[in-house]
CSV table of C-alpha atoms and ligand atoms in Angstrom, one decimal:
chain,number,residue,atom,x,y,z
A,1,UNK,CA,0.0,0.0,0.0
A,2,UNK,CA,1.2,3.5,-0.8
A,3,UNK,CA,-0.3,6.4,1.3
A,4,UNK,CA,0.3,9.9,-0.2
A,5,UNK,CA,0.3,12.6,2.4
A,6,UNK,CA,1.5,12.5,6.1
A,7,UNK,CA,-1.1,14.8,7.6
A,8,UNK,CA,-3.3,13.4,10.4
A,9,UNK,CA,-5.4,11.5,7.9
A,10,UNK,CA,-2.5,9.9,5.9
A,11,UNK,CA,-0.6,9.1,9.1
A,12,UNK,CA,-3.5,7.4,10.8
A,13,UNK,CA,-4.6,5.6,7.6
A,14,UNK,CA,-1.0,4.2,7.2
A,15,UNK,CA,-1.1,3.1,10.9
A,16,UNK,CA,-4.5,1.4,10.5
A,17,UNK,CA,-3.4,-0.4,7.3
A,18,UNK,CA,-0.2,-1.5,8.9
A,19,UNK,CA,-2.0,-2.8,12.0
A,20,UNK,CA,-4.3,-4.7,9.6
A,21,UNK,CA,-1.2,-6.5,8.1
A,22,UNK,CA,-0.5,-4.4,5.0
A,23,UNK,CA,3.0,-3.4,4.0
A,24,UNK,CA,2.9,0.4,3.8
A,25,UNK,CA,4.9,3.1,2.2
A,26,UNK,CA,4.0,6.7,3.3
A,27,UNK,CA,5.1,9.5,1.0
A,28,UNK,CA,5.0,13.2,2.1
A,29,UNK,CA,6.4,16.3,0.2
A,30,UNK,CA,7.5,18.0,3.4
A,31,UNK,CA,4.8,20.7,3.3
A,32,UNK,CA,3.0,22.0,6.3
A,33,UNK,CA,-0.2,19.9,6.9
A,34,UNK,CA,-3.3,21.7,8.0
A,35,UNK,CA,-3.1,19.3,10.9
A,36,UNK,CA,0.0,21.1,12.2
A,37,UNK,CA,-1.9,24.3,13.0
A,38,UNK,CA,-5.3,22.7,13.8
A,39,UNK,CA,-6.8,23.3,17.3
A,40,UNK,CA,-7.8,19.6,17.8
A,41,UNK,CA,-11.3,20.1,19.1
A,42,UNK,CA,-13.4,17.0,18.7
A,43,UNK,CA,-16.7,18.7,18.3
A,44,UNK,CA,-19.6,16.8,16.8
A,45,UNK,CA,-22.2,18.5,19.0
A,46,UNK,CA,-20.8,22.0,18.9
A,47,UNK,CA,-20.7,21.7,15.1
A,48,UNK,CA,-24.0,19.8,14.8
A,49,UNK,CA,-25.5,22.5,12.6
A,50,UNK,CA,-24.7,20.3,9.6
A,51,UNK,CA,-28.0,19.4,8.0
A,52,UNK,CA,-26.7,16.1,6.7
A,53,UNK,CA,-27.6,13.4,9.2
A,54,UNK,CA,-25.0,11.0,7.8
A,55,UNK,CA,-22.3,13.6,8.4
A,56,UNK,CA,-23.4,14.1,12.0
A,57,UNK,CA,-23.5,10.4,12.5
A,58,UNK,CA,-19.9,10.1,11.2
A,59,UNK,CA,-18.7,12.9,13.5
A,60,UNK,CA,-20.4,11.3,16.5
A,61,UNK,CA,-19.0,7.9,15.6
A,62,UNK,CA,-15.5,9.4,15.4
A,63,UNK,CA,-15.8,11.3,18.7
A,64,UNK,CA,-16.9,8.0,20.4
A,65,UNK,CA,-13.8,6.2,19.0
A,66,UNK,CA,-11.3,8.7,20.3
A,67,UNK,CA,-10.7,7.4,23.8
A,68,UNK,CA,-9.9,3.9,22.5
A,69,UNK,CA,-7.9,5.2,19.6
A,70,UNK,CA,-5.8,7.3,22.0
A,71,UNK,CA,-5.2,4.3,24.2
A,72,UNK,CA,-4.2,2.0,21.3
A,73,UNK,CA,-2.0,4.7,19.8
A,74,UNK,CA,-0.3,5.4,23.2
A,75,UNK,CA,0.4,1.6,23.5
A,76,UNK,CA,1.8,1.3,20.0
A,77,UNK,CA,3.9,4.5,20.1
A,78,UNK,CA,4.9,4.8,23.7
A,79,UNK,CA,4.0,8.5,23.3
A,80,UNK,CA,1.5,10.8,25.1
A,81,UNK,CA,-1.1,11.3,22.3
A,82,UNK,CA,-2.4,14.6,23.8
A,83,UNK,CA,-6.0,13.4,24.2
A,84,UNK,CA,-7.7,15.3,27.0
A,85,UNK,CA,-11.2,14.6,28.3
A,86,UNK,CA,-11.7,18.3,29.0
A,87,UNK,CA,-15.4,18.8,28.0
A,88,UNK,CA,-16.5,21.9,26.2
A,89,UNK,CA,-18.6,25.0,27.0
A,90,UNK,CA,-20.6,26.3,24.1
A,91,UNK,CA,-21.5,29.9,25.0
A,92,UNK,CA,-23.0,33.2,23.8
A,93,UNK,CA,-21.2,36.4,24.5
A,94,UNK,CA,-23.5,38.8,22.6
A,95,UNK,CA,-27.3,39.2,23.0
A,96,UNK,CA,-27.9,38.5,19.3
A,97,UNK,CA,-26.2,35.1,19.8
A,98,UNK,CA,-28.5,33.9,22.6
A,99,UNK,CA,-31.5,32.8,20.4
A,100,UNK,CA,-29.4,31.0,17.7
A,101,UNK,CA,-27.5,29.2,20.5
A,102,UNK,CA,-30.7,28.0,22.2
A,103,UNK,CA,-32.0,26.8,18.9
A,104,UNK,CA,-28.7,25.0,18.3
A,105,UNK,CA,-29.2,23.4,21.8
A,106,UNK,CA,-32.7,22.1,20.7
A,107,UNK,CA,-31.2,20.5,17.6
A,108,UNK,CA,-28.4,18.9,19.6
A,109,UNK,CA,-30.9,17.7,22.3
A,110,UNK,CA,-32.9,15.9,19.6
A,111,UNK,CA,-29.7,14.4,18.2
A,112,UNK,CA,-27.9,13.1,21.1
A,113,UNK,CA,-26.3,14.6,24.3
A,114,UNK,CA,-28.9,15.7,26.9
A,115,UNK,CA,-28.3,19.5,27.3
A,116,UNK,CA,-29.5,22.0,29.9
A,117,UNK,CA,-29.3,25.7,29.3
A,118,UNK,CA,-27.1,27.4,31.9
A,119,UNK,CA,-26.9,31.1,32.8
A,120,UNK,CA,-23.7,33.0,32.7
A,121,UNK,CA,-23.4,32.7,36.5
A,122,UNK,CA,-23.8,29.0,36.4
A,123,UNK,CA,-21.2,28.7,33.7
A,124,UNK,CA,-18.8,30.9,35.7
A,125,UNK,CA,-19.4,28.6,38.7
A,126,UNK,CA,-18.0,25.7,36.5
A,127,UNK,CA,-15.2,27.8,34.9
A,128,UNK,CA,-14.4,30.8,37.0
A,129,UNK,CA,-12.1,32.2,34.3
A,130,UNK,CA,-15.0,33.0,32.0
A,131,UNK,CA,-15.7,36.7,31.4
A,132,UNK,CA,-18.8,38.6,32.5
A,133,UNK,CA,-19.7,39.0,28.8
A,134,UNK,CA,-20.6,35.2,28.8
A,135,UNK,CA,-24.4,35.4,29.1
A,136,UNK,CA,-25.4,31.7,28.9
A,137,UNK,CA,-24.8,28.4,27.1
A,138,UNK,CA,-24.3,24.7,27.4
A,139,UNK,CA,-21.8,22.4,29.0
A,140,UNK,CA,-21.0,19.5,26.7
A,141,UNK,CA,-19.5,16.9,28.9
A,142,UNK,CA,-18.6,14.5,26.1
A,143,UNK,CA,-16.9,16.8,23.8
A,144,UNK,CA,-13.1,16.6,24.2
A,145,UNK,CA,-9.9,17.6,22.4
A,146,UNK,CA,-6.5,16.3,21.3
A,147,UNK,CA,-3.3,18.1,20.6
A,148,UNK,CA,-2.7,17.6,16.9
A,149,UNK,CA,1.1,18.0,17.1
A,150,UNK,CA,1.4,15.3,19.8
A,151,UNK,CA,-1.0,13.2,17.9
A,152,UNK,CA,1.0,13.3,14.7
A,153,UNK,CA,4.3,12.7,16.6
A,154,UNK,CA,2.7,9.6,18.2
A,155,UNK,CA,1.4,8.4,14.8
A,156,UNK,CA,4.9,8.8,13.3
A,157,UNK,CA,6.4,6.8,16.1
A,158,UNK,CA,3.7,4.1,15.9
A,159,UNK,CA,4.1,3.9,12.1
A,160,UNK,CA,7.9,3.4,12.6
A,161,UNK,CA,7.2,0.7,15.2
A,162,UNK,CA,4.8,-1.1,12.8
A,163,UNK,CA,7.3,-1.0,9.9
A,164,UNK,CA,5.7,1.7,7.8
A,165,UNK,CA,8.3,3.0,5.4
A,166,UNK,CA,8.1,6.8,5.5
A,167,UNK,CA,9.8,8.9,2.8
A,168,UNK,CA,10.1,12.5,2.0
A,169,UNK,CA,9.1,13.1,-1.6
A,170,UNK,CA,6.2,14.7,-3.4
A,171,UNK,CA,4.1,12.5,-5.6
A,172,UNK,CA,3.9,14.1,-9.0
A,173,UNK,CA,1.3,11.8,-10.6
A,174,UNK,CA,-0.4,8.4,-10.3
A,175,UNK,CA,0.8,5.6,-12.5
A,176,UNK,CA,-2.1,4.1,-14.5
A,177,UNK,CA,-2.2,0.8,-16.3
A,178,UNK,CA,-5.4,-0.6,-18.0
A,179,UNK,CA,-7.6,1.9,-16.2
A,180,UNK,CA,-6.2,0.8,-12.8
A,181,UNK,CA,-3.8,2.8,-10.5
A,182,UNK,CA,-0.7,0.8,-9.9
A,183,UNK,CA,1.4,3.3,-7.9
A,184,UNK,CA,2.9,6.8,-8.0
A,185,UNK,CA,5.7,8.7,-9.6
A,186,UNK,CA,7.5,11.2,-7.4
A,187,UNK,CA,8.7,14.6,-8.4
A,188,UNK,CA,12.3,13.3,-8.9
A,189,UNK,CA,11.0,10.6,-11.3
A,190,UNK,CA,11.1,7.6,-8.9
A,191,UNK,CA,8.3,5.1,-9.4
A,192,UNK,CA,6.8,3.1,-6.6
A,193,UNK,CA,4.3,0.4,-7.3
A,194,UNK,CA,1.6,-0.9,-5.1
A,195,UNK,CA,-1.6,-2.9,-5.2
A,196,UNK,CA,-3.4,0.1,-3.6
A,197,UNK,CA,-2.7,3.8,-3.5
A,198,UNK,CA,-4.4,6.0,-0.9
A,199,UNK,CA,-4.6,9.7,-1.7
A,200,UNK,CA,-4.5,11.6,1.6
A,201,UNK,CA,-2.7,14.8,0.4
A,202,UNK,CA,-5.1,17.3,2.0
A,203,UNK,CA,-6.4,20.1,-0.3
A,204,UNK,CA,-3.7,19.3,-2.9
A,205,UNK,CA,-5.1,15.8,-3.4
A,206,UNK,CA,-7.0,16.9,-6.4
A,207,UNK,CA,-3.8,18.1,-8.1
A,208,UNK,CA,-2.6,14.5,-8.0
A,209,UNK,CA,-5.7,12.6,-8.9
A,210,UNK,CA,-8.9,13.5,-10.8
A,211,UNK,CA,-12.3,12.9,-9.6
A,212,UNK,CA,-12.7,14.8,-6.3
A,213,UNK,CA,-12.7,18.7,-6.5
A,214,UNK,CA,-10.9,20.1,-3.5
A,215,UNK,CA,-10.2,23.7,-2.6
A,216,UNK,CA,-8.1,25.3,0.3
A,217,UNK,CA,-10.0,27.2,3.0
A,218,UNK,CA,-7.7,29.3,5.1
A,219,UNK,CA,-7.7,29.4,8.8
A,220,UNK,CA,-5.6,31.7,11.0
A,221,UNK,CA,-5.0,30.6,14.6
A,222,UNK,CA,-2.9,31.6,17.6
A,223,UNK,CA,-1.0,29.8,20.3
A,224,UNK,CA,-0.7,31.3,23.7
A,225,UNK,CA,1.2,29.9,26.7
A,226,UNK,CA,0.8,30.2,30.5
A,227,UNK,CA,1.9,27.9,33.3
A,228,UNK,CA,-1.6,27.8,34.7
A,229,UNK,CA,-4.2,28.5,31.9
A,230,UNK,CA,-7.3,30.4,33.2
A,231,UNK,CA,-9.8,27.8,32.0
A,232,UNK,CA,-9.6,24.0,31.8
A,233,UNK,CA,-12.4,23.3,29.3
A,234,UNK,CA,-12.6,24.2,25.6
A,235,UNK,CA,-14.7,27.4,25.3
A,236,UNK,CA,-16.5,28.1,22.1
A,237,UNK,CA,-18.6,31.1,20.9
A,238,UNK,CA,-19.9,32.1,17.5
A,239,UNK,CA,-16.9,34.5,17.4
A,240,UNK,CA,-13.9,32.4,18.6
A,241,UNK,CA,-12.7,29.3,20.5
A,242,UNK,CA,-10.2,28.8,23.3
A,243,UNK,CA,-8.7,25.3,23.7
A,244,UNK,CA,-6.5,25.0,26.8
A,245,UNK,CA,-4.1,22.1,27.1
A,246,UNK,CA,-2.6,20.5,30.2
A,247,UNK,CA,0.8,21.6,28.9
A,248,UNK,CA,-0.1,25.3,29.4
A,249,UNK,CA,-0.7,25.9,25.7
A,250,UNK,CA,-3.9,27.7,24.9
A,251,UNK,CA,-5.0,27.6,21.2
A,252,UNK,CA,-7.2,30.5,20.0
A,253,UNK,CA,-8.9,30.4,16.7
A,254,UNK,CA,-9.9,30.5,14.1
A,255,UNK,CA,-10.8,32.3,10.9
A,256,UNK,CA,-12.5,30.5,8.0
A,257,UNK,CA,-11.6,32.2,4.7
A,258,UNK,CA,-12.1,31.3,1.0
A,259,UNK,CA,-8.5,31.7,0.0
A,260,UNK,CA,-5.4,29.7,-0.4
A,261,UNK,CA,-2.5,31.7,1.1
A,262,UNK,CA,-0.8,31.2,4.4
A,263,UNK,CA,-0.2,34.9,5.3
A,264,UNK,CA,-1.1,35.9,8.9
A,265,UNK,CA,-3.0,39.2,8.8
A,266,UNK,CA,-2.8,41.8,11.6
A,267,UNK,CA,-6.5,42.5,11.7
A,268,UNK,CA,-7.4,38.9,12.0
A,269,UNK,CA,-5.0,38.4,14.9
A,270,UNK,CA,-6.4,41.4,16.7
A,271,UNK,CA,-10.0,40.3,16.2
A,272,UNK,CA,-9.2,36.8,17.4
A,273,UNK,CA,-7.5,38.1,20.5
A,274,UNK,CA,-10.3,40.5,21.2
A,275,UNK,CA,-13.0,37.9,20.9
A,276,UNK,CA,-11.1,35.3,22.9
A,277,UNK,CA,-10.3,37.8,25.7
A,278,UNK,CA,-14.1,38.6,25.9
A,279,UNK,CA,-14.6,34.9,26.6
A,280,UNK,CA,-11.7,34.5,29.0
A,281,UNK,CA,-10.3,37.9,30.1
A,282,UNK,CA,-7.1,36.5,31.8
A,283,UNK,CA,-5.8,35.3,28.4
A,284,UNK,CA,-4.4,38.9,28.1
A,285,UNK,CA,-1.7,37.9,30.6
A,286,UNK,CA,-0.4,35.0,28.6
A,287,UNK,CA,2.5,34.8,26.3
A,288,UNK,CA,1.6,35.0,22.6
A,289,UNK,CA,3.9,32.3,21.2
A,290,UNK,CA,2.7,31.6,17.7
A,291,UNK,CA,0.5,33.0,14.9
A,292,UNK,CA,-0.1,30.7,12.0
A,293,UNK,CA,-2.4,29.9,9.1
A,294,UNK,CA,-3.3,26.6,7.5
A,295,UNK,CA,-5.3,25.4,4.6
A,296,UNK,CA,-8.3,23.1,5.2
A,297,UNK,CA,-9.2,20.6,2.4
A,298,UNK,CA,-12.8,21.3,1.3
A,299,UNK,CA,-15.1,19.6,-1.2
A,300,UNK,CA,-18.0,21.4,-2.9
A,301,UNK,CA,-20.6,19.7,-0.7
A,302,UNK,CA,-18.6,20.0,2.5
A,303,UNK,CA,-18.5,16.3,3.0
A,304,UNK,CA,-15.3,14.2,3.0
A,305,UNK,CA,-14.3,11.8,0.2
A,306,UNK,CA,-13.6,8.4,1.7
A,307,UNK,CA,-13.3,5.1,-0.1
A,308,UNK,CA,-12.7,3.5,-3.5
A,309,UNK,CA,-12.4,5.5,-6.7
A,310,UNK,CA,-13.9,4.3,-10.0
A,311,UNK,CA,-10.4,3.1,-11.0
A,312,UNK,CA,-9.2,0.0,-9.3
A,313,UNK,CA,-6.3,0.4,-6.9
A,314,UNK,CA,-7.1,4.0,-5.8
A,315,UNK,CA,-8.7,5.0,-2.5
A,316,UNK,CA,-9.5,8.5,-1.4
A,317,UNK,CA,-9.1,9.8,2.2
A,318,UNK,CA,-9.5,13.5,1.7
A,319,UNK,CA,-11.8,16.5,2.1
A,320,UNK,CA,-12.2,16.5,5.9
A,321,UNK,CA,-12.5,20.3,5.9
A,322,UNK,CA,-12.9,21.6,9.4
A,323,UNK,CA,-13.1,18.2,11.0
A,324,UNK,CA,-10.0,16.2,10.0
A,325,UNK,CA,-8.7,15.7,13.5
A,326,UNK,CA,-12.1,14.6,14.8
A,327,UNK,CA,-12.7,12.3,11.8
A,328,UNK,CA,-9.2,10.8,11.5
A,329,UNK,CA,-10.1,7.6,13.3
A,330,UNK,CA,-13.1,6.8,11.1
A,331,UNK,CA,-11.5,7.9,7.9
A,332,UNK,CA,-8.4,5.8,8.7
A,333,UNK,CA,-10.5,2.8,9.7
A,334,UNK,CA,-12.5,3.0,6.4
A,335,UNK,CA,-9.6,3.8,4.1
A,336,UNK,CA,-6.9,1.8,5.9
A,337,UNK,CA,-9.2,-1.2,6.2
A,338,UNK,CA,-10.0,-1.1,2.4
A,339,UNK,CA,-6.3,-0.7,1.6
A,340,UNK,CA,-5.6,-3.8,3.7
A,341,UNK,CA,-8.2,-5.8,1.8
A,342,UNK,CA,-11.1,-5.6,4.3
A,343,UNK,CA,-14.8,-4.9,3.3
A,344,UNK,CA,-16.1,-1.3,3.2
A,345,UNK,CA,-17.4,0.0,6.5
A,346,UNK,CA,-21.2,0.3,6.6
A,347,UNK,CA,-22.8,3.7,6.3
A,348,UNK,CA,-20.1,5.3,4.2
A,349,UNK,CA,-22.0,5.6,0.9
A,350,UNK,CA,-22.8,9.3,1.3
A,351,UNK,CA,-19.0,10.0,1.4
A,352,UNK,CA,-18.1,8.0,-1.7
A,353,UNK,CA,-15.6,9.9,-3.9
A,354,UNK,CA,-17.5,8.7,-7.0
A,355,UNK,CA,-20.4,11.1,-6.2
A,356,UNK,CA,-18.7,14.0,-8.0
A,357,UNK,CA,-18.3,12.1,-11.2
A,358,UNK,CA,-21.8,10.8,-11.0
A,359,UNK,CA,-23.1,14.4,-10.5
A,360,UNK,CA,-21.0,15.8,-13.4
B,1,FAD,C1,-6.8,26.9,11.7
B,1,FAD,C2,-7.4,25.5,11.6
B,1,FAD,C3,-8.0,24.9,12.7
B,1,FAD,C4,-8.5,23.6,12.7
B,1,FAD,N1,-9.1,23.1,13.8
B,1,FAD,C5,-9.6,21.8,13.8
B,1,FAD,C6,-10.2,21.3,14.9
B,1,FAD,O1,-10.2,21.9,16.0
B,1,FAD,N2,-10.7,20.0,14.8
B,1,FAD,C7,-10.6,19.3,13.7
B,1,FAD,O2,-11.1,18.2,13.6
B,1,FAD,N3,-10.0,19.8,12.6
B,1,FAD,C8,-9.5,21.1,12.6
B,1,FAD,N4,-8.9,21.6,11.5
B,1,FAD,C9,-9.0,20.8,10.2
B,1,FAD,C10,-7.9,19.8,10.1
B,1,FAD,O3,-6.6,20.4,10.3
B,1,FAD,C11,-7.9,19.2,8.7
B,1,FAD,O4,-9.2,18.7,8.3
B,1,FAD,C12,-6.9,18.1,8.6
B,1,FAD,O5,-5.6,18.5,8.8
B,1,FAD,C13,-7.0,17.4,7.2
B,1,FAD,O6,-6.0,16.4,7.2
B,1,FAD,P1,-5.3,15.8,5.9
B,1,FAD,O7,-4.3,14.8,6.4
B,1,FAD,O8,-6.4,15.5,4.9
B,1,FAD,O9,-4.6,17.1,5.3
B,1,FAD,P2,-3.3,17.9,5.8
B,1,FAD,O10,-3.4,18.0,7.3
B,1,FAD,O11,-3.3,19.2,5.0
B,1,FAD,O12,-2.1,17.1,5.3
B,1,FAD,C14,-1.8,16.8,4.0
B,1,FAD,C15,-0.4,16.4,3.8
B,1,FAD,O13,-0.1,15.9,2.4
B,1,FAD,C16,1.1,16.5,1.9
B,1,FAD,N5,1.0,16.5,0.5
B,1,FAD,C17,0.3,17.4,-0.3
B,1,FAD,N6,0.5,17.1,-1.6
B,1,FAD,C18,1.4,16.1,-1.7
B,1,FAD,C19,2.0,15.3,-2.7
B,1,FAD,N7,1.7,15.6,-4.0
B,1,FAD,N8,2.9,14.3,-2.4
B,1,FAD,C20,3.2,14.1,-1.1
B,1,FAD,N9,2.6,14.7,-0.1
B,1,FAD,C21,1.7,15.7,-0.3
B,1,FAD,C22,1.1,17.9,2.6
B,1,FAD,O14,2.4,18.5,2.6
B,1,FAD,C23,0.6,17.5,4.0
B,1,FAD,O15,1.7,17.1,4.8
B,1,FAD,C24,-8.4,22.9,11.5
B,1,FAD,C25,-7.7,23.4,10.4
B,1,FAD,C26,-7.2,24.7,10.5
B,1,FAD,C27,-6.5,25.3,9.3
């Protein structure tokens, strides 16, 4: 099996395929994966506004897998995976956000987690670091987070332990024979052959293989640091999110912009800080360690592309958009399992990469 792209999806797919007994080669071009800057919130309920039931089900299934995946990965890698069962507060900071948030709570109640509306005072009793601007919201007990950098480091170690052959080298094109994909050619002209090639190259996957249109959606994000962060749970509003880690890192994000550059813009940084400080005022005392931008891989319908292509020998694991950290366990199980010769996972038809060709 060849896996192209060593972001969170490619790394975890390679790990799953190797655990299932496949011989795996993992190729990456040395670019910065979106996963390197991602916050790592595992948020199916916060982000339940998605109208597509299948997508919500996939996100919930992924969130439920996380504790086991974190344990298995820690065993395989010997690393701290960075998974934290912190819970999340989903709050409104402005009067005009109260009604939409209550409506969101009704949707989520119908879907899954039992939710009680809490006043600002009740939320501050849970998390004394919240600002007085926080007027109300929900406590999501089952919505956790993982540190994507620790996750990817653990996956690299687990892959090495499982014999995955990792190489630095950009794939230039897929090698096709008799309408089947039989491997890849790298930018320096080397050819690698494989029974199955998994394309997990983030938003650039569509430059490598036809069939799934992908575009970059930029996100700017900040990393603050303090020995003793002022909150312990993830805090999210319509304006910003704050993800505190046990290490003292506090991630503040994130913009969602229809563009493909990685420039960090002063106005965006200032707005993110202002919105985050309204949520958690003591953030203003923390050290600002990093400002960064990443490019999320998005499909036209916002759903990921997971599974077999029309052409034999090619599997897609791409288009996870804003949810690639959350979804990595299910995408990897589906794509890595297929690559290792297992049957397709049930319930994956809405995410078939073939839907774009059929629609064309
Ligand atoms: C600011 C921001 C915040 C986010 N927060 C969250 C969050 O809280 N929760 C969540 O679930 N998700 C979040 N995401 C989304 C998440 O980061 C992405 O969905 C996820 O990284 C997608 O993973 P991927 O492996 O498909 O792509 P990527 O992470 O982009 O990795 C793709 C890899 O493929 C390599 N590559 C590309 N082309 C080639 C080639 N031709 N040959 C070889 N290698 C190649 C790239 O260099 C890269 O290493 C966030 C994203 C951003 C930008």
